[in-house]
PDB file of C-alpha atoms in Angstrom:
ATOM      1  CA  UNK A 480     -16.887  12.981  16.328  1.00 47.00           C
ATOM      2  CA  UNK A 481     -18.915  11.909  13.331  1.00 49.00           C
ATOM      3  CA  UNK A 482     -18.034  14.706  10.882  1.00 51.00           C
ATOM      4  CA  UNK A 483     -14.947  16.782  10.145  1.00 52.00           C
ATOM      5  CA  UNK A 484     -14.833  19.815   7.856  1.00 49.00           C
ATOM      6  CA  UNK A 485     -11.900  19.731   5.444  1.00 49.00           C
ATOM      7  CA  UNK A 486     -11.268  22.771   3.287  1.00 42.00           C
ATOM      8  CA  UNK A 487      -9.806  21.989  -0.118  1.00 38.00           C
ATOM      9  CA  UNK A 488     -10.414  23.093  -3.686  1.00 32.00           C
ATOM     10  CA  UNK A 489      -9.479  19.711  -5.101  1.00 36.00           C
ATOM     11  CA  UNK A 490     -12.256  17.244  -5.877  1.00 33.00           C
ATOM     12  CA  UNK A 491     -11.764  13.652  -4.827  1.00 35.00           C
ATOM     13  CA  UNK A 492     -11.010  11.408  -7.766  1.00 35.00           C
ATOM     14  CA  UNK A 493      -8.217   8.856  -7.996  1.00 38.00           C
ATOM     15  CA  UNK A 494      -7.555   6.870  -4.892  1.00 45.00           C
ATOM     16  CA  UNK A 495      -4.591   5.135  -3.289  1.00 54.00           C
ATOM     17  CA  UNK A 496      -5.389   1.935  -5.145  1.00 66.00           C
ATOM     18  CA  UNK A 497      -4.438   3.522  -8.473  1.00 89.00           C
ATOM     19  CA  UNK A 498      -2.048   6.468  -8.296  1.00 91.00           C
ATOM     20  CA  UNK A 499      -0.802   5.721  -4.794  1.00 92.00           C
ATOM     21  CA  UNK A 500      -0.121   2.078  -5.584  1.00 95.00           C
ATOM     22  CA  UNK A 501       1.554   2.900  -8.885  1.00 96.00           C
ATOM     23  CA  UNK A 502       3.725   5.510  -7.186  1.00 96.00           C
ATOM     24  CA  UNK A 503       4.807   3.046  -4.489  1.00 97.00           C
ATOM     25  CA  UNK A 504       5.758   0.493  -7.139  1.00 98.00           C
ATOM     26  CA  UNK A 505       7.479   3.082  -9.336  1.00 98.00           C
ATOM     27  CA  UNK A 506       9.648   4.227  -6.439  1.00 98.00           C
ATOM     28  CA  UNK A 507      10.567   0.591  -5.764  1.00 98.00           C
ATOM     29  CA  UNK A 508      11.363   0.140  -9.455  1.00 98.00           C
ATOM     30  CA  UNK A 509      13.581   3.217  -9.563  1.00 98.00           C
ATOM     31  CA  UNK A 510      15.426   2.126  -6.428  1.00 98.00           C
ATOM     32  CA  UNK A 511      16.001  -1.355  -7.853  1.00 98.00           C
ATOM     33  CA  UNK A 512      17.053   0.013 -11.228  1.00 98.00           C
ATOM     34  CA  UNK A 513      19.825   1.975  -9.524  1.00 98.00           C
ATOM     35  CA  UNK A 514      20.865  -0.624  -6.947  1.00 98.00           C
ATOM     36  CA  UNK A 515      19.736  -4.130  -7.946  1.00 98.00           C
ATOM     37  CA  UNK A 516      18.812  -4.352 -11.628  1.00 98.00           C
ATOM     38  CA  UNK A 517      18.953  -8.152 -11.378  1.00 98.00           C
ATOM     39  CA  UNK A 518      16.074  -8.091  -8.894  1.00 98.00           C
ATOM     40  CA  UNK A 519      14.082  -5.752 -11.113  1.00 98.00           C
ATOM     41  CA  UNK A 520      14.607  -8.019 -14.142  1.00 98.00           C
ATOM     42  CA  UNK A 521      13.388 -11.060 -12.159  1.00 98.00           C
ATOM     43  CA  UNK A 522      10.327  -9.236 -10.802  1.00 98.00           C
ATOM     44  CA  UNK A 523       9.451  -7.795 -14.206  1.00 98.00           C
ATOM     45  CA  UNK A 524       9.641 -11.226 -15.819  1.00 97.00           C
ATOM     46  CA  UNK A 525       7.222 -12.677 -13.258  1.00 97.00           C
ATOM     47  CA  UNK A 526       4.809  -9.815 -13.824  1.00 97.00           C
ATOM     48  CA  UNK A 527       4.852 -10.482 -17.548  1.00 97.00           C
ATOM     49  CA  UNK A 528       4.116 -14.178 -16.954  1.00 96.00           C
ATOM     50  CA  UNK A 529       0.635 -13.201 -15.772  1.00 93.00           C
ATOM     51  CA  UNK A 530      -0.075 -10.498 -18.347  1.00 93.00           C
ATOM     52  CA  UNK A 531      -2.053 -12.722 -20.716  1.00 92.00           C
ATOM     53  CA  UNK A 532      -4.517 -13.430 -17.902  1.00 91.00           C
ATOM     54  CA  UNK A 533      -5.311  -9.773 -17.134  1.00 93.00           C
ATOM     55  CA  UNK A 534      -7.513  -7.167 -18.795  1.00 93.00           C
ATOM     56  CA  UNK A 535      -4.433  -5.308 -20.045  1.00 94.00           C
ATOM     57  CA  UNK A 536      -4.445  -2.582 -17.390  1.00 95.00           C
ATOM     58  CA  UNK A 537      -1.790  -4.098 -15.113  1.00 96.00           C
ATOM     59  CA  UNK A 538       1.016  -5.340 -17.320  1.00 95.00           C
ATOM     60  CA  UNK A 539       3.852  -3.010 -16.287  1.00 97.00           C
ATOM     61  CA  UNK A 540       5.698  -3.078 -12.969  1.00 98.00           C
ATOM     62  CA  UNK A 541       3.872  -0.003 -11.680  1.00 98.00           C
ATOM     63  CA  UNK A 542       0.438  -0.917 -13.017  1.00 97.00           C
ATOM     64  CA  UNK A 543       0.686  -4.486 -11.687  1.00 98.00           C
ATOM     65  CA  UNK A 544       0.516  -2.989  -8.202  1.00 97.00           C
ATOM     66  CA  UNK A 545      -3.188  -2.242  -8.824  1.00 96.00           C
ATOM     67  CA  UNK A 546      -4.119  -5.758  -9.962  1.00 96.00           C
ATOM     68  CA  UNK A 547      -5.316  -6.960  -6.547  1.00 95.00           C
ATOM     69  CA  UNK A 548      -7.941  -4.202  -6.586  1.00 94.00           C
ATOM     70  CA  UNK A 549      -8.817  -4.868 -10.235  1.00 93.00           C
ATOM     71  CA  UNK A 550      -9.887  -8.425  -9.531  1.00 93.00           C
ATOM     72  CA  UNK A 551     -12.541  -7.240  -7.075  1.00 89.00           C
ATOM     73  CA  UNK A 552     -14.536  -6.274 -10.158  1.00 85.00           C
ATOM     74  CA  UNK A 553     -14.615  -9.943 -11.191  1.00 86.00           C
ATOM     75  CA  UNK A 554     -16.245 -11.075  -7.956  1.00 83.00           C
ATOM     76  CA  UNK A 555     -12.982 -12.451  -6.568  1.00 84.00           C
ATOM     77  CA  UNK A 556     -13.654 -11.811  -2.880  1.00 86.00           C
ATOM     78  CA  UNK A 557     -11.629 -14.437  -1.033  1.00 86.00           C
ATOM     79  CA  UNK A 558      -8.602 -12.125  -0.871  1.00 92.00           C
ATOM     80  CA  UNK A 559     -10.505  -9.064   0.402  1.00 92.00           C
ATOM     81  CA  UNK A 560      -9.113  -9.439   3.923  1.00 93.00           C
ATOM     82  CA  UNK A 561      -5.572  -9.377   2.573  1.00 95.00           C
ATOM     83  CA  UNK A 562      -5.683  -5.592   2.118  1.00 95.00           C
ATOM     84  CA  UNK A 563      -5.606  -4.558   5.771  1.00 94.00           C
ATOM     85  CA  UNK A 564      -4.793  -5.416   9.381  1.00 94.00           C
ATOM     86  CA  UNK A 565      -7.447  -3.759  11.505  1.00 89.00           C
ATOM     87  CA  UNK A 566      -5.927  -3.333  14.946  1.00 92.00           C
ATOM     88  CA  UNK A 567      -8.630  -1.806  17.159  1.00 91.00           C
ATOM     89  CA  UNK A 568      -8.264   1.762  18.368  1.00 91.00           C
ATOM     90  CA  UNK A 569     -10.541   1.745  21.395  1.00 90.00           C
ATOM     91  CA  UNK A 570      -9.983   4.882  23.537  1.00 86.00           C
ATOM     92  CA  UNK A 571     -13.186   4.375  25.565  1.00 85.00           C
ATOM     93  CA  UNK A 572     -12.316   0.805  26.493  1.00 88.00           C
ATOM     94  CA  UNK A 573     -15.467  -0.686  24.955  1.00 88.00           C
ATOM     95  CA  UNK A 574     -16.031  -4.416  25.073  1.00 86.00           C
ATOM     96  CA  UNK A 575     -15.470  -5.424  21.458  1.00 85.00           C
ATOM     97  CA  UNK A 576     -15.308  -8.650  19.516  1.00 77.00           C
ATOM     98  CA  UNK A 577     -12.942  -9.318  16.651  1.00 74.00           C
ATOM     99  CA  UNK A 578     -13.573 -12.296  14.404  1.00 70.00           C
ATOM    100  CA  UNK A 579     -10.866 -14.957  14.413  1.00 54.00           C
ATOM    101  CA  UNK A 580     -10.364 -14.516  10.665  1.00 51.00           C
ATOM    102  CA  UNK A 581      -9.627 -10.810  11.129  1.00 57.00           C
ATOM    103  CA  UNK A 582      -6.918 -11.794  13.597  1.00 67.00           C
ATOM    104  CA  UNK A 583      -5.188 -14.223  11.263  1.00 84.00           C
ATOM    105  CA  UNK A 584      -6.104 -13.487   7.628  1.00 91.00           C
ATOM    106  CA  UNK A 585      -4.873  -9.972   6.954  1.00 95.00           C
ATOM    107  CA  UNK A 586      -2.226  -7.942   5.169  1.00 96.00           C
ATOM    108  CA  UNK A 587       0.581  -9.453   7.239  1.00 97.00           C
ATOM    109  CA  UNK A 588      -0.625 -12.907   6.238  1.00 96.00           C
ATOM    110  CA  UNK A 589      -0.764 -11.823   2.581  1.00 97.00           C
ATOM    111  CA  UNK A 590       2.820 -10.563   2.494  1.00 98.00           C
ATOM    112  CA  UNK A 591       4.153 -13.549   4.404  1.00 98.00           C
ATOM    113  CA  UNK A 592       2.230 -15.921   2.126  1.00 97.00           C
ATOM    114  CA  UNK A 593       3.576 -14.210  -0.987  1.00 98.00           C
ATOM    115  CA  UNK A 594       7.092 -14.412   0.418  1.00 98.00           C
ATOM    116  CA  UNK A 595       6.632 -18.092   1.242  1.00 98.00           C
ATOM    117  CA  UNK A 596       5.412 -18.950  -2.260  1.00 98.00           C
ATOM    118  CA  UNK A 597       8.166 -16.990  -3.977  1.00 98.00           C
ATOM    119  CA  UNK A 598      10.951 -18.499  -1.840  1.00 98.00           C
ATOM    120  CA  UNK A 599       9.627 -22.046  -1.488  1.00 97.00           C
ATOM    121  CA  UNK A 600      12.391 -24.645  -1.525  1.00 95.00           C
ATOM    122  CA  UNK A 601       9.903 -27.131  -3.003  1.00 94.00           C
ATOM    123  CA  UNK A 602       9.672 -25.100  -6.211  1.00 95.00           C
ATOM    124  CA  UNK A 603      13.197 -23.689  -6.177  1.00 95.00           C
ATOM    125  CA  UNK A 604      13.922 -25.323  -9.533  1.00 93.00           C
ATOM    126  CA  UNK A 605      11.163 -23.288 -11.122  1.00 95.00           C
ATOM    127  CA  UNK A 606      11.395 -19.509 -10.934  1.00 94.00           C
ATOM    128  CA  UNK A 607       8.276 -19.180 -13.043  1.00 96.00           C
ATOM    129  CA  UNK A 608       4.987 -20.676 -11.880  1.00 96.00           C
ATOM    130  CA  UNK A 609       1.479 -19.285 -12.080  1.00 95.00           C
ATOM    131  CA  UNK A 610       1.326 -18.968  -8.294  1.00 96.00           C
ATOM    132  CA  UNK A 611       4.596 -17.039  -8.155  1.00 98.00           C
ATOM    133  CA  UNK A 612       3.376 -14.732 -10.916  1.00 97.00           C
ATOM    134  CA  UNK A 613       0.204 -14.107  -8.936  1.00 97.00           C
ATOM    135  CA  UNK A 614       1.907 -13.621  -5.601  1.00 98.00           C
ATOM    136  CA  UNK A 615       4.374 -11.018  -6.790  1.00 98.00           C
ATOM    137  CA  UNK A 616       1.364  -8.917  -7.797  1.00 98.00           C
ATOM    138  CA  UNK A 617      -0.108  -9.465  -4.330  1.00 98.00           C
ATOM    139  CA  UNK A 618       3.167  -8.296  -2.794  1.00 98.00           C
ATOM    140  CA  UNK A 619       3.351  -5.153  -4.939  1.00 98.00           C
ATOM    141  CA  UNK A 620      -0.156  -4.182  -3.881  1.00 97.00           C
ATOM    142  CA  UNK A 621      -0.323  -5.055  -0.196  1.00 97.00           C
ATOM    143  CA  UNK A 622       2.964  -3.376   0.720  1.00 98.00           C
ATOM    144  CA  UNK A 623       1.366  -0.198  -0.625  1.00 96.00           C
ATOM    145  CA  UNK A 624      -1.812  -0.797   1.362  1.00 96.00           C
ATOM    146  CA  UNK A 625       0.094  -1.043   4.634  1.00 95.00           C
ATOM    147  CA  UNK A 626       1.398   2.491   4.188  1.00 96.00           C
ATOM    148  CA  UNK A 627      -2.093   3.969   4.219  1.00 95.00           C
ATOM    149  CA  UNK A 628      -2.629   4.100   8.019  1.00 95.00           C
ATOM    150  CA  UNK A 629      -6.350   3.404   7.814  1.00 95.00           C
ATOM    151  CA  UNK A 630      -5.461  -0.035   6.447  1.00 96.00           C
ATOM    152  CA  UNK A 631      -3.814  -0.695   9.823  1.00 96.00           C
ATOM    153  CA  UNK A 632      -6.603   0.142  12.273  1.00 94.00           C
ATOM    154  CA  UNK A 633     -10.289   0.627  12.909  1.00 92.00           C
ATOM    155  CA  UNK A 634     -11.778   3.074  15.409  1.00 92.00           C
ATOM    156  CA  UNK A 635     -14.268   2.084  18.107  1.00 90.00           C
ATOM    157  CA  UNK A 636     -16.358   4.334  20.366  1.00 88.00           C
ATOM    158  CA  UNK A 637     -20.014   4.999  21.279  1.00 88.00           C
ATOM    159  CA  UNK A 638     -20.744   6.309  17.766  1.00 87.00           C
ATOM    160  CA  UNK A 639     -19.042   3.322  16.147  1.00 89.00           C
ATOM    161  CA  UNK A 640     -19.715   0.424  18.557  1.00 89.00           C
ATOM    162  CA  UNK A 641     -18.819  -2.061  15.819  1.00 88.00           C
ATOM    163  CA  UNK A 642     -15.857  -0.062  14.533  1.00 91.00           C
ATOM    164  CA  UNK A 643     -15.653   2.533  11.760  1.00 92.00           C
ATOM    165  CA  UNK A 644     -14.179   0.039   9.244  1.00 92.00           C
ATOM    166  CA  UNK A 645     -10.885   1.880   8.946  1.00 93.00           C
ATOM    167  CA  UNK A 646     -12.555   5.276   8.509  1.00 92.00           C
ATOM    168  CA  UNK A 647     -15.053   4.059   5.907  1.00 92.00           C
ATOM    169  CA  UNK A 648     -18.016   4.996   8.124  1.00 92.00           C
ATOM    170  CA  UNK A 649     -16.617   8.339   9.298  1.00 88.00           C
ATOM    171  CA  UNK A 650     -17.479  11.312   7.081  1.00 82.00           C
ATOM    172  CA  UNK A 651     -15.399  14.363   6.170  1.00 76.00           C
ATOM    173  CA  UNK A 652     -16.730  17.392   4.317  1.00 71.00           C
ATOM    174  CA  UNK A 653     -14.741  18.831   1.416  1.00 67.00           C
ATOM    175  CA  UNK A 654     -14.849  22.412   0.174  1.00 65.00           C
ATOM    176  CA  UNK A 655     -17.794  21.962  -2.191  1.00 66.00           C
ATOM    177  CA  UNK A 656     -19.925  20.642   0.664  1.00 71.00           C
ATOM    178  CA  UNK A 657     -19.739  17.003  -0.384  1.00 74.00           C
ATOM    179  CA  UNK A 658     -19.234  14.422   2.339  1.00 78.00           C
ATOM    180  CA  UNK A 659     -16.746  11.634   1.675  1.00 78.00           C
ATOM    181  CA  UNK A 660     -15.573   8.983   4.068  1.00 84.00           C
ATOM    182  CA  UNK A 661     -12.319   9.470   5.940  1.00 87.00           C
ATOM    183  CA  UNK A 662     -10.809   6.359   4.373  1.00 91.00           C
ATOM    184  CA  UNK A 663     -11.362   7.743   0.861  1.00 86.00           C
ATOM    185  CA  UNK A 664      -9.775  11.044   1.869  1.00 83.00           C
ATOM    186  CA  UNK A 665      -6.637   9.190   2.892  1.00 88.00           C
ATOM    187  CA  UNK A 666      -6.791   6.763  -0.035  1.00 87.00           C
ATOM    188  CA  UNK A 667      -6.639   9.863  -2.227  1.00 82.00           C
ATOM    189  CA  UNK A 668      -3.445  10.893  -0.450  1.00 79.00           C
ATOM    190  CA  UNK A 669      -5.299  13.855   1.070  1.00 72.00           C
ATOM    191  CA  UNK A 670      -6.005  14.869  -2.540  1.00 67.00           C
ATOM    192  CA  UNK A 671      -2.320  14.793  -3.473  1.00 64.00           C
ATOM    193  CA  UNK A 672      -3.058  11.942  -5.903  1.00 65.00           C
ATOM    194  CA  UNK A 673      -5.670  13.363  -8.253  1.00 57.00           C
ATOM    195  CA  UNK A 674      -6.464  12.617 -11.839  1.00 49.00           C
ATOM    196  CA  UNK A 675      -8.974  13.077 -14.585  1.00 50.00           C
ATOM    197  CA  UNK A 676     -10.155  10.980 -17.495  1.00 48.00           C
ATOM    198  CA  UNK A 677      -6.931  11.510 -19.458  1.00 57.00           C
ATOM    199  CA  UNK A 678      -4.261  11.636 -16.733  1.00 71.00           C
ATOM    200  CA  UNK A 679      -2.692   8.449 -15.359  1.00 85.00           C
ATOM    201  CA  UNK A 680      -5.563   6.335 -16.606  1.00 89.00           C
ATOM    202  CA  UNK A 681      -4.584   2.704 -17.138  1.00 93.00           C
ATOM    203  CA  UNK A 682      -3.244   1.299 -19.343  1.00 95.00           C
ATOM    204  CA  UNK A 683      -0.753   4.134 -19.059  1.00 95.00           C
ATOM    205  CA  UNK A 684       0.378   5.914 -22.184  1.00 94.00           C
ATOM    206  CA  UNK A 685       4.104   6.323 -22.762  1.00 95.00           C
ATOM    207  CA  UNK A 686       3.734   9.952 -21.711  1.00 94.00           C
ATOM    208  CA  UNK A 687       2.038   8.980 -18.461  1.00 94.00           C
ATOM    209  CA  UNK A 688       4.667   6.337 -17.733  1.00 96.00           C
ATOM    210  CA  UNK A 689       7.354   8.974 -18.111  1.00 96.00           C
ATOM    211  CA  UNK A 690       5.385  11.374 -15.933  1.00 94.00           C
ATOM    212  CA  UNK A 691       5.035   8.716 -13.206  1.00 95.00           C
ATOM    213  CA  UNK A 692       8.749   7.953 -13.411  1.00 97.00           C
ATOM    214  CA  UNK A 693       9.722  11.632 -13.089  1.00 96.00           C
ATOM    215  CA  UNK A 694       7.230  12.201 -10.275  1.00 94.00           C
ATOM    216  CA  UNK A 695       8.726   9.248  -8.390  1.00 97.00           C
ATOM    217  CA  UNK A 696      12.243  10.605  -8.920  1.00 97.00           C
ATOM    218  CA  UNK A 697      11.192  13.996  -7.558  1.00 96.00           C
ATOM    219  CA  UNK A 698       9.731  12.411  -4.427  1.00 96.00           C
ATOM    220  CA  UNK A 699      12.849  10.314  -3.952  1.00 98.00           C
ATOM    221  CA  UNK A 700      14.932  13.490  -4.033  1.00 98.00           C
ATOM    222  CA  UNK A 701      12.682  15.072  -1.425  1.00 97.00           C
ATOM    223  CA  UNK A 702      12.716  11.912   0.718  1.00 97.00           C
ATOM    224  CA  UNK A 703      16.076  10.195   0.065  1.00 98.00           C
ATOM    225  CA  UNK A 704      16.718   6.611   1.083  1.00 98.00           C
ATOM    226  CA  UNK A 705      19.302   7.787   3.624  1.00 97.00           C
ATOM    227  CA  UNK A 706      16.478   9.303   5.682  1.00 96.00           C
ATOM    228  CA  UNK A 707      15.286   5.800   6.531  1.00 96.00           C
ATOM    229  CA  UNK A 708      18.536   4.000   7.341  1.00 92.00           C
ATOM    230  CA  UNK A 709      17.268   3.130  10.835  1.00 95.00           C
ATOM    231  CA  UNK A 710      13.833   1.918   9.690  1.00 96.00           C
ATOM    232  CA  UNK A 711      12.753  -1.708   9.544  1.00 97.00           C
ATOM    233  CA  UNK A 712      12.603  -2.412   5.820  1.00 97.00           C
ATOM    234  CA  UNK A 713      11.420  -6.031   5.581  1.00 96.00           C
ATOM    235  CA  UNK A 714       9.033  -6.914   8.458  1.00 97.00           C
ATOM    236  CA  UNK A 715       5.343  -6.264   7.619  1.00 97.00           C
ATOM    237  CA  UNK A 716       4.253  -6.773  11.229  1.00 96.00           C
ATOM    238  CA  UNK A 717       6.400  -3.811  12.252  1.00 97.00           C
ATOM    239  CA  UNK A 718       5.004  -1.746   9.375  1.00 97.00           C
ATOM    240  CA  UNK A 719       1.410  -2.304  10.521  1.00 97.00           C
ATOM    241  CA  UNK A 720       2.247  -1.252  14.065  1.00 96.00           C
ATOM    242  CA  UNK A 721       3.798   1.939  12.678  1.00 95.00           C
ATOM    243  CA  UNK A 722       0.665   2.566  10.589  1.00 95.00           C
ATOM    244  CA  UNK A 723      -1.511   1.995  13.652  1.00 96.00           C
ATOM    245  CA  UNK A 724       0.505   4.523  15.634  1.00 94.00           C
ATOM    246  CA  UNK A 725       0.303   7.022  12.781  1.00 93.00           C
ATOM    247  CA  UNK A 726      -3.479   6.684  12.681  1.00 93.00           C
ATOM    248  CA  UNK A 727      -3.657   7.155  16.418  1.00 90.00           C
ATOM    249  CA  UNK A 728      -1.363  10.166  16.543  1.00 88.00           C
ATOM    250  CA  UNK A 729      -2.386  12.014  13.393  1.00 87.00           C
ATOM    251  CA  UNK A 730      -5.105  10.537  11.178  1.00 88.00           C
ATOM    252  CA  UNK A 731      -7.703  10.591  13.970  1.00 85.00           C
ATOM    253  CA  UNK A 732      -6.794  14.046  15.328  1.00 69.00           C
ATOM    254  CA  UNK A 733     -10.090  14.451  17.183  1.00 54.00           C
ATOM    255  CA  UNK A 734      -9.002  11.914  19.797  1.00 46.00           C
ATOM    256  CA  UNK A 735      -5.557  13.386  20.355  1.00 47.00           C
ATOM    257  CA  UNK A 736      -5.377  16.594  22.348  1.00 42.00           C
ATOM    258  CA  UNK A 737      -1.977  17.359  20.843  1.00 39.00           C
ATOM    259  CA  UNK A 738      -3.276  16.989  17.283  1.00 38.00           C
ATOM    260  CA  UNK A 739      -6.509  18.938  17.220  1.00 43.00           C
ATOM    261  CA  UNK A 740      -8.008  19.381  13.778  1.00 50.00           C
ATOM    262  CA  UNK A 741      -7.026  22.693  12.199  1.00 55.00           C
ATOM    263  CA  UNK A 742      -6.860  24.396   8.812  1.00 59.00           C
ATOM    264  CA  UNK A 743      -3.391  22.963   8.131  1.00 72.00           C
ATOM    265  CA  UNK A 744      -4.604  19.367   8.373  1.00 75.00           C
ATOM    266  CA  UNK A 745      -4.917  18.859   4.612  1.00 77.00           C
ATOM    267  CA  UNK A 746      -1.458  20.181   3.785  1.00 80.00           C
ATOM    268  CA  UNK A 747       0.108  18.200   6.619  1.00 82.00           C
ATOM    269  CA  UNK A 748      -1.749  15.101   5.472  1.00 84.00           C
ATOM    270  CA  UNK A 749      -0.436  15.507   1.906  1.00 84.00           C
ATOM    271  CA  UNK A 750       3.153  15.617   3.160  1.00 87.00           C
ATOM    272  CA  UNK A 751       2.407  12.686   5.443  1.00 88.00           C
ATOM    273  CA  UNK A 752       1.117  10.632   2.498  1.00 91.00           C
ATOM    274  CA  UNK A 753       4.059  11.552   0.285  1.00 92.00           C
ATOM    275  CA  UNK A 754       6.467  10.358   2.965  1.00 95.00           C
ATOM    276  CA  UNK A 755       4.559   7.105   3.408  1.00 96.00           C
ATOM    277  CA  UNK A 756       4.442   6.471  -0.338  1.00 96.00           C
ATOM    278  CA  UNK A 757       8.216   6.841  -0.561  1.00 97.00           C
ATOM    279  CA  UNK A 758       9.050   4.678   2.443  1.00 98.00           C
ATOM    280  CA  UNK A 759       6.556   2.129   1.106  1.00 98.00           C
ATOM    281  CA  UNK A 760       8.431   2.070  -2.194  1.00 98.00           C
ATOM    282  CA  UNK A 761      11.794   1.645  -0.500  1.00 98.00           C
ATOM    283  CA  UNK A 762      10.395  -1.143   1.664  1.00 98.00           C
ATOM    284  CA  UNK A 763       8.884  -2.893  -1.345  1.00 98.00           C
ATOM    285  CA  UNK A 764      12.277  -2.769  -3.059  1.00 98.00           C
ATOM    286  CA  UNK A 765      14.009  -4.180  -0.006  1.00 98.00           C
ATOM    287  CA  UNK A 766      11.445  -6.948   0.369  1.00 98.00           C
ATOM    288  CA  UNK A 767      11.982  -7.950  -3.257  1.00 98.00           C
ATOM    289  CA  UNK A 768      15.752  -7.940  -2.718  1.00 98.00           C
ATOM    290  CA  UNK A 769      15.369 -10.149   0.367  1.00 98.00           C
ATOM    291  CA  UNK A 770      13.161 -12.578  -1.568  1.00 98.00           C
ATOM    292  CA  UNK A 771      15.405 -12.738  -4.625  1.00 98.00           C
ATOM    293  CA  UNK A 772      18.534 -13.288  -2.541  1.00 98.00           C
ATOM    294  CA  UNK A 773      16.754 -16.184  -0.815  1.00 98.00           C
ATOM    295  CA  UNK A 774      15.849 -17.603  -4.239  1.00 98.00           C
ATOM    296  CA  UNK A 775      19.505 -17.417  -5.301  1.00 97.00           C
ATOM    297  CA  UNK A 776      20.554 -19.182  -2.108  1.00 96.00           C
ATOM    298  CA  UNK A 777      17.982 -21.942  -2.648  1.00 96.00           C
ATOM    299  CA  UNK A 778      19.139 -22.396  -6.242  1.00 95.00           C
ATOM    300  CA  UNK A 779      22.766 -22.643  -5.170  1.00 94.00           C
ATOM    301  CA  UNK A 780      21.879 -25.404  -2.720  1.00 91.00           C
ATOM    302  CA  UNK A 781      20.184 -27.359  -5.506  1.00 90.00           C
ATOM    303  CA  UNK A 782      23.326 -27.116  -7.637  1.00 81.00           C
ATOM    304  CA  UNK A 783      25.482 -28.366  -4.768  1.00 84.00           C
ATOM    305  CA  UNK A 784      23.176 -31.341  -4.258  1.00 76.00           C
ATOM    306  CA  UNK A 785      23.287 -32.365  -7.913  1.00 69.00           C
TER     307      UNK A 785
END
């Protein structure tokens, strides 16, 4: 239960918080560019409002999706709980305690708070405020987080009586014999999102931006928007329940008799992550559309009242 052997020739490097987050945002950008360029222009302008306050690595639409991880390096810890919603997976029925903050301050709270700030009727006259510029970056990041299933659960049993911290305490062994935690394996998109010192390193070169754009387009062809016409596209609470179920049914295969670990786990996990990245991008686009349409409605009410 404590260790899994994963055979792969790829060495862990970039993690979901860089390539995965940029891919999610790039897919959202491409979808908006084709369907709602007005929403993309609004979102891009808010991102640029904050650019002078960053270290220069998060000033494009795609790169801004990594900003919420970047600020951890500055000692900004009060938003750490915004990255996940740890619903307990407790197959042995252990008596567990979850702190009140973990119940209420989580990724759902982060997305709802960002939505509230961006659509506030109190500031409807001002599309551009420092808080709105900050919160759109929060939104770009956390929507991506929710589509990594280990941001939606933590596993409890006799080995992990206090929980495995979303797979961070559970080890997997890669081909070269190195042990990495299960969360990192999934953050790396099951090694689908790899890099080196010159590939997709921020700030992105023009060549890397084009590569990211083309990669996103290829994934969107493989996983077209029409595949998800029956999915909930705007409710983060629903998304976290889906992520929890995915973790239960696939990510933690050792507790599911129908999903025993086997040699195909890595390849299946890569496809799983690709699908989640794409649906995350489509959902991010739809959330931005919902927010912007609410902003337009609020602005129209102001004009009628004048």
